[in-house]
Coordinates of C-alpha atoms (C1' of nucleotides) in Angstrom, one line a residue:
Chain A
M1 CA 0.0 0.0 0.0
R2 CA 1.2 3.5 -0.7
K3 CA 1.1 6.5 1.4
P4 CA -2.2 8.2 0.5
E5 CA -1.2 11.8 0.5
Q6 CA 1.6 12.0 -2.0
I7 CA 1.2 14.9 -4.4
G8 CA 2.6 15.0 -7.9
V9 CA 2.4 17.5 -10.8
E10 CA 1.2 16.8 -14.2
K11 CA 0.1 18.5 -17.4
V12 CA -3.4 17.5 -18.4
G13 CA -4.7 17.0 -21.9
R14 CA -3.1 17.0 -25.3
N15 CA -3.5 20.7 -25.8
S16 CA -3.7 21.7 -22.2
S17 CA -1.0 23.7 -20.6
A18 CA -2.8 23.4 -17.3
I19 CA -0.7 22.1 -14.4
V20 CA -2.6 20.3 -11.8
K21 CA -1.5 18.9 -8.5
L22 CA -2.1 15.1 -8.6
R23 CA -2.5 12.7 -5.8
K24 CA -0.6 9.5 -5.6
G25 CA -0.8 6.5 -3.3
L26 CA -3.8 4.8 -1.9
W27 CA -7.2 5.6 -3.2
S28 CA -9.7 6.9 -0.7
P29 CA -13.3 5.6 -0.6
E30 CA -14.4 9.0 -1.8
E31 CA -12.1 8.8 -4.8
D32 CA -13.3 5.3 -5.6
E33 CA -16.9 6.5 -5.4
K34 CA -16.3 9.4 -7.7
L35 CA -14.6 7.3 -10.3
M36 CA -17.1 4.5 -10.1
N37 CA -20.0 6.9 -10.4
Y38 CA -18.4 8.6 -13.3
M39 CA -17.6 5.4 -15.2
L40 CA -21.1 4.0 -14.6
R41 CA -22.7 7.1 -15.9
N42 CA -20.4 7.9 -18.8
G43 CA -18.5 4.8 -19.7
Q44 CA -14.9 4.6 -20.7
G45 CA -13.2 7.3 -22.6
C46 CA -10.1 9.4 -22.5
W47 CA -8.6 8.7 -19.1
T48 CA -7.2 12.1 -18.6
D49 CA -10.7 13.6 -19.2
I50 CA -12.2 11.0 -16.9
A51 CA -9.9 12.0 -14.1
R52 CA -10.7 15.6 -14.6
N53 CA -14.4 15.3 -15.2
A54 CA -14.9 13.0 -12.3
G55 CA -13.3 15.6 -10.0
L56 CA -10.3 13.5 -9.2
Q57 CA -6.8 14.8 -8.6
R58 CA -5.3 11.8 -10.2
C59 CA -3.6 11.2 -13.5
G60 CA -5.4 9.3 -16.1
K61 CA -3.1 6.4 -15.8
S62 CA -3.9 6.0 -12.2
C63 CA -7.6 6.1 -12.8
R64 CA -7.3 3.6 -15.5
L65 CA -5.4 1.3 -13.2
R66 CA -7.8 1.7 -10.4
W67 CA -10.8 1.0 -12.6
I68 CA -9.2 -2.0 -14.3
N69 CA -7.7 -3.6 -11.2
Y70 CA -10.3 -2.7 -8.5
L71 CA -13.5 -1.0 -9.5
R72 CA -14.7 -2.8 -12.6
P73 CA -18.0 -4.4 -11.8
D74 CA -17.2 -7.6 -13.5
L75 CA -14.2 -8.3 -11.3
K76 CA -14.1 -11.5 -9.4
R77 CA -12.6 -11.1 -6.0
G78 CA -11.2 -13.7 -3.8
A79 CA -8.8 -16.6 -4.0
F80 CA -8.0 -18.3 -7.3
S81 CA -9.7 -21.6 -7.8
P82 CA -7.7 -24.7 -8.6
Q83 CA -8.9 -24.5 -12.2
E84 CA -7.8 -20.9 -12.5
E85 CA -4.5 -21.8 -11.0
Q86 CA -3.9 -24.6 -13.5
L87 CA -4.9 -22.4 -16.4
I88 CA -2.5 -19.7 -15.3
I89 CA 0.3 -22.2 -15.2
H90 CA -0.7 -23.6 -18.6
L91 CA -0.9 -20.2 -20.2
H92 CA 2.3 -19.0 -18.6
S93 CA 4.1 -22.0 -20.0
I94 CA 3.2 -20.8 -23.5
L95 CA 3.0 -17.1 -23.1
G96 CA 5.5 -16.3 -20.5
N97 CA 5.0 -13.2 -18.5
R98 CA 2.4 -11.8 -20.9
W99 CA 0.0 -11.2 -18.0
S100 CA -2.6 -9.3 -20.0
Q101 CA -2.8 -12.1 -22.5
I102 CA -3.2 -14.6 -19.6
A103 CA -5.7 -12.4 -17.9
S104 CA -7.8 -12.1 -21.0
R105 CA -8.4 -15.9 -20.7
L106 CA -9.6 -15.6 -17.1
P107 CA -12.8 -13.6 -16.9
G108 CA -12.9 -11.4 -13.9
R109 CA -9.2 -11.5 -13.2
T110 CA -6.8 -8.8 -13.9
D111 CA -3.3 -9.0 -15.2
N112 CA -2.0 -7.4 -12.0
E113 CA -3.8 -10.0 -9.9
I114 CA -2.4 -12.9 -11.9
K115 CA 1.0 -11.4 -11.9
N116 CA 1.0 -11.0 -8.1
F117 CA -0.4 -14.5 -7.7
W118 CA 2.3 -15.9 -9.9
N119 CA 5.1 -14.0 -8.2
S120 CA 4.0 -14.6 -4.7
T121 CA 2.5 -18.1 -4.7
I122 CA 3.4 -20.1 -7.7
K123 CA 7.1 -19.1 -8.0
K124 CA 7.6 -19.8 -4.4
R125 CA 6.0 -23.2 -4.7
L126 CA 8.3 -24.0 -7.6
K127 CA 11.3 -23.0 -5.6
V128 CA 10.3 -25.2 -2.8
N129 CA 9.7 -28.1 -5.1
N130 CA 13.0 -27.6 -6.8
N131 CA 14.8 -27.7 -3.5
V132 CA 13.0 -30.8 -2.4
S133 CA 13.8 -32.6 -5.6
K134 CA 17.5 -31.5 -5.4
N135 CA 17.9 -32.5 -1.8
S136 CA 16.1 -35.7 -1.8
P137 CA 17.5 -38.5 -4.0
N138 CA 14.5 -40.6 -3.2
N139 CA 12.4 -38.2 -5.2
S140 CA 13.9 -39.6 -8.4
T141 CA 11.7 -42.6 -7.8
D142 CA 8.8 -40.6 -6.5
K143 CA 5.6 -42.3 -7.4
G144 CA 3.9 -38.9 -7.7
S145 CA 1.5 -37.1 -5.5
S146 CA -2.0 -38.3 -5.1
D147 CA -3.2 -35.2 -6.9
P148 CA -2.7 -35.4 -10.6
S149 CA -3.4 -31.8 -11.2
R150 CA -0.6 -31.0 -8.8
D151 CA 1.7 -33.2 -10.6
I152 CA 0.9 -31.5 -13.9
M153 CA 1.3 -28.1 -12.3
E154 CA 4.7 -29.0 -10.9
A155 CA 5.7 -30.5 -14.2
A156 CA 4.6 -27.4 -16.0
M157 CA 6.5 -25.2 -13.6
F158 CA 9.6 -27.3 -13.8
I159 CA 9.7 -27.3 -17.5
S160 CA 8.7 -23.7 -17.8
M161 CA 11.7 -22.8 -15.7
H162 CA 14.2 -25.3 -17.2
D163 CA 13.5 -25.8 -20.8
H164 CA 11.4 -23.5 -22.9
D165 CA 11.5 -25.9 -25.7
L166 CA 9.3 -28.2 -23.7
T167 CA 6.9 -25.7 -22.3
A168 CA 4.6 -25.9 -25.3
M169 CA 4.2 -29.5 -24.9
C170 CA 3.7 -29.2 -21.3
M171 CA 1.0 -26.7 -22.0
E172 CA -0.7 -29.2 -24.2
S173 CA -0.5 -31.9 -21.6
S174 CA -1.7 -29.6 -19.0
L175 CA -4.7 -28.6 -21.1
T176 CA -5.7 -32.2 -21.2
S177 CA -5.6 -32.3 -17.5
T178 CA -8.1 -29.5 -17.2
T179 CA -10.7 -31.5 -18.9
T180 CA -9.8 -34.8 -17.4
T181 CA -9.2 -35.6 -13.8
S182 CA -7.4 -38.9 -13.9
S183 CA -3.8 -39.2 -14.8
S184 CA -4.6 -42.2 -16.9
S185 CA -6.8 -40.3 -19.2
M186 CA -4.0 -37.8 -19.7
H187 CA -2.0 -40.5 -21.3
N188 CA -4.4 -40.7 -24.2
N189 CA -4.2 -37.3 -25.6
S190 CA -1.3 -35.3 -24.5
M191 CA 1.9 -35.1 -26.3
L192 CA 4.0 -34.9 -23.2
M193 CA 2.3 -37.7 -21.5
R194 CA 2.8 -39.9 -24.5
G195 CA 6.2 -38.7 -25.4
H196 CA 9.5 -39.5 -23.9
D197 CA 11.7 -37.3 -21.8
H198 CA 14.5 -37.2 -24.2
F199 CA 16.0 -34.4 -22.2
G200 CA 16.0 -36.3 -18.9
L201 CA 14.7 -33.1 -17.5
L202 CA 11.2 -34.0 -16.4
P203 CA 10.8 -34.0 -12.7
P204 CA 10.1 -37.3 -11.0
L205 CA 6.4 -36.6 -10.7
L206 CA 6.0 -36.2 -14.3
Q207 CA 8.3 -39.0 -15.2
N208 CA 6.0 -41.1 -13.3
N209 CA 3.3 -40.2 -15.7
T210 CA 5.3 -40.9 -18.8
N211 CA 6.7 -43.9 -20.5
H212 CA 10.1 -42.5 -19.7
E213 CA 13.1 -43.5 -21.7
T214 CA 16.2 -41.7 -22.9
N215 CA 18.1 -41.8 -26.1
G216 CA 20.5 -39.6 -27.9
T217 CA 18.0 -37.6 -30.0
S218 CA 17.0 -35.4 -27.2
N219 CA 16.0 -32.3 -29.0
L220 CA 13.4 -33.7 -31.2
F221 CA 10.6 -32.3 -29.2
N222 CA 11.3 -28.9 -30.3
V223 CA 8.0 -28.4 -32.1
G224 CA 6.5 -25.5 -30.4
M225 CA 2.9 -25.9 -29.6
G226 CA 1.1 -29.0 -30.6
G227 CA -0.5 -32.2 -29.6
Y228 CA -1.9 -35.5 -30.7
D229 CA -5.2 -35.7 -32.5
D230 CA -7.5 -38.6 -31.8
C231 CA -5.5 -40.8 -34.1
G232 CA -2.3 -40.2 -32.2
I233 CA -0.9 -38.0 -35.0
L234 CA 1.1 -35.1 -33.9
E235 CA -0.7 -32.0 -34.9
V236 CA 1.3 -28.8 -34.9
P237 CA -0.4 -25.5 -35.4
Y238 CA 1.5 -23.3 -37.7
M239 CA 2.9 -21.2 -35.1
M240 CA -0.3 -19.7 -34.3
G241 CA -1.0 -17.5 -37.2
M242 CA 2.5 -16.0 -37.2
E243 CA 2.4 -15.7 -40.9
N244 CA -0.2 -13.7 -42.7
D245 CA -0.5 -16.0 -45.6
N246 CA -4.1 -17.1 -45.3
T247 CA -3.7 -19.9 -47.7
N248 CA -1.5 -21.6 -45.3
L249 CA -3.3 -20.9 -42.1
G250 CA -4.3 -23.9 -40.1
S251 CA -2.6 -26.9 -38.6
G252 CA 0.0 -29.0 -40.1
V253 CA -0.2 -32.7 -39.5
M254 CA 3.0 -34.6 -39.0
D255 CA 2.6 -38.1 -40.0
G256 CA 4.5 -40.8 -38.3
D257 CA 5.0 -41.5 -34.6
I258 CA 7.5 -39.3 -33.1
N259 CA 7.9 -41.6 -30.2
A260 CA 8.7 -44.4 -32.5
N261 CA 10.8 -42.5 -34.9
P262 CA 11.7 -39.0 -33.9
T263 CA 14.1 -38.6 -36.7
N264 CA 11.3 -39.0 -39.2
Y265 CA 9.5 -36.3 -37.3
M266 CA 12.3 -33.9 -38.0
V267 CA 12.3 -34.7 -41.7
D268 CA 8.5 -34.3 -41.8
K269 CA 8.7 -31.0 -40.1
K270 CA 11.0 -29.7 -42.8
S271 CA 9.0 -31.2 -45.6
T272 CA 5.9 -29.3 -44.6
N273 CA 7.8 -26.1 -45.2
F274 CA 7.8 -24.9 -41.6
N275 CA 10.5 -22.5 -42.5
H276 CA 8.2 -20.6 -44.7
H277 CA 5.2 -20.8 -42.4
F278 CA 7.1 -19.8 -39.3
N279 CA 9.1 -16.8 -40.2
R280 CA 7.9 -15.1 -43.2
D281 CA 4.9 -12.9 -43.8
V282 CA 3.1 -12.2 -47.0
D283 CA 5.8 -9.9 -48.3
G284 CA 8.4 -12.5 -47.6
K285 CA 9.9 -10.4 -44.8
V286 CA 11.1 -12.2 -41.8
K287 CA 8.2 -11.7 -39.4
V288 CA 8.9 -13.8 -36.4
E289 CA 12.0 -13.0 -34.5
E290 CA 12.5 -16.0 -32.5
V291 CA 10.6 -19.2 -31.9
V292 CA 11.6 -20.7 -28.6
G293 CA 14.0 -23.5 -29.2
F294 CA 14.1 -23.6 -32.9
E295 CA 17.2 -21.6 -33.3
N296 CA 19.2 -24.2 -31.5
H297 CA 18.5 -26.8 -34.1
W298 CA 17.9 -24.9 -37.3
P299 CA 20.9 -22.7 -37.5
G300 CA 20.5 -19.7 -39.6
E301 CA 16.8 -19.4 -39.0
S302 CA 16.4 -16.5 -36.7
L303 CA 13.0 -16.8 -35.2
K304 CA 11.8 -14.8 -32.3
M305 CA 8.8 -14.5 -30.2
G306 CA 8.1 -10.9 -30.2
E307 CA 5.6 -10.7 -33.1
W308 CA 3.4 -13.7 -32.6
D309 CA -0.1 -13.2 -33.4
L310 CA -1.5 -14.6 -30.2
E311 CA -5.1 -14.5 -31.3
G312 CA -4.1 -16.6 -34.2
L313 CA -2.3 -18.8 -31.9
F314 CA -5.3 -19.4 -29.7
A315 CA -7.6 -19.7 -32.7
S316 CA -5.5 -22.5 -34.0
I317 CA -5.6 -24.5 -30.8
P318 CA -9.3 -25.3 -30.2
S319 CA -8.6 -27.1 -27.1
L320 CA -7.1 -24.2 -25.3
P321 CA -9.7 -23.5 -22.6
Y322 CA -11.3 -20.3 -21.5
L323 CA -12.5 -20.3 -17.9
D324 CA -16.0 -19.2 -18.1
F325 CA -17.9 -18.8 -14.8
Chain B
dA1 C1' 2.6 -8.1 25.0
dA2 C1' 6.1 -6.8 22.0
dC3 C1' 8.8 -7.7 18.3
dT4 C1' 10.2 -9.8 13.8
dC5 C1' 9.2 -12.0 9.6
dT6 C1' 6.8 -12.7 5.5
dA7 C1' 2.9 -13.3 2.2
dG8 C1' -0.2 -10.8 -0.3
dC9 C1' -1.4 -7.1 -3.0
dA10 C1' -2.3 -2.2 -4.4
dA11 C1' -0.1 1.1 -6.9
dC12 C1' 3.7 3.3 -9.0
dC13 C1' 7.5 3.4 -12.5
dG14 C1' 9.4 3.2 -16.9
dC15 C1' 9.3 1.7 -21.3
dC16 C1' 7.0 0.8 -25.7
dT17 C1' 3.3 1.4 -28.9
dT18 C1' -0.6 3.8 -30.7
dT19 C1' -3.1 7.8 -31.7
dC20 C1' -3.8 12.4 -33.0
dA21 C1' -3.1 17.4 -33.7
Chain C
dC1 C1' 5.4 13.7 -41.4
dT2 C1' 6.5 14.5 -36.8
dG3 C1' 6.3 15.0 -32.0
dA4 C1' 3.6 14.9 -28.0
dA5 C1' 0.1 12.7 -25.4
dA6 C1' -2.4 8.7 -24.1
dG7 C1' -2.8 4.0 -23.6
dG8 C1' -1.0 -0.4 -22.4
dC9 C1' 2.0 -3.5 -20.2
dG10 C1' 5.5 -5.9 -17.3
dG11 C1' 8.5 -5.1 -13.5
dT12 C1' 9.1 -3.4 -9.0
dT13 C1' 8.2 -1.2 -4.7
dG14 C1' 6.6 -0.8 -0.2
dC15 C1' 2.7 -1.1 3.0
dT16 C1' -0.4 -4.0 5.8
dA17 C1' -2.0 -7.8 8.2
dG18 C1' -1.3 -11.9 10.2
dA19 C1' 1.7 -15.6 11.8
dG20 C1' 5.6 -16.9 14.4
dT21 C1' 8.9 -16.3 18.2

DNA sequence: AACTCTAGCAACCGCCTTTCA
DNA sequence: CTGAAAGGCGGTTGCTAGAGT
């Protein structure tokens, strides 16, 4: 909480030379009421005008933040449900710290709330888990917790922290877990659960849920986001609408079983012209700056995350859940 | 009861992008 | 076209309340 009586100075309005004294710090109930009343009567507009017209000695930014994070009528207060918690972890495994993107998938939750939750709760839990698994050799043969959702969460967090190449798959596996409650059913649909831990990175809890084996072709899971369809075929969305070439939008289907023959998978990936799909837009310009993991294995293809079309991404993954309450 | 520690969270900061005069 | 303002976002700070000692 901030000290309530800080005063700042700010110019107000594009053409205004007016200098007003602005309050900082905690919002008083009176300020909340003013802003709430104004917003309900007039709706959203220019925040600087809102601040002025509502009679608030606050900057527009501050009003916006207060409204979005606290006053909005559709906000859901209170603790995160287990489903929300899982979804946050899932989404974070793909999106990273894009809190607003994550929040847009959780109705009634704000990016700030989710960010705080992640930083205060989930991160800490991960740290504890890491320490436990480091310090306890017995955990390598851990049979897993009795709570499969917890296993998945831990796995997701572990992978998210240790290997970004795997996070996408973890996301996929985790998504499955949101619609199924038993770990056995997870084996059926999820890439991660069906795949092998070629990296030897999966935590014991997750290894317990996989047909774990190791071999020398460890990097073959670098496919970005994807999963198995009903036939067990690996389906890889074309990096989520990263390219603007509408004729190529959709999902590419990799034939072959990557578990059985990962090398073929790599060949198939190339043969479906992923290079084109992933990093070039309609004009042929390099569009995507970096795709997590790819650069390690496709030298010369400089793909980056910054310009992903996330809506396209979500659109191309029908199983990605919204929480709808 | 007094003090310390820490989790939770509201709000600010600073940077980047978008909009507009 | 350009520069300034506004909007948006992620990172960070620092206060409060409650638990622990």
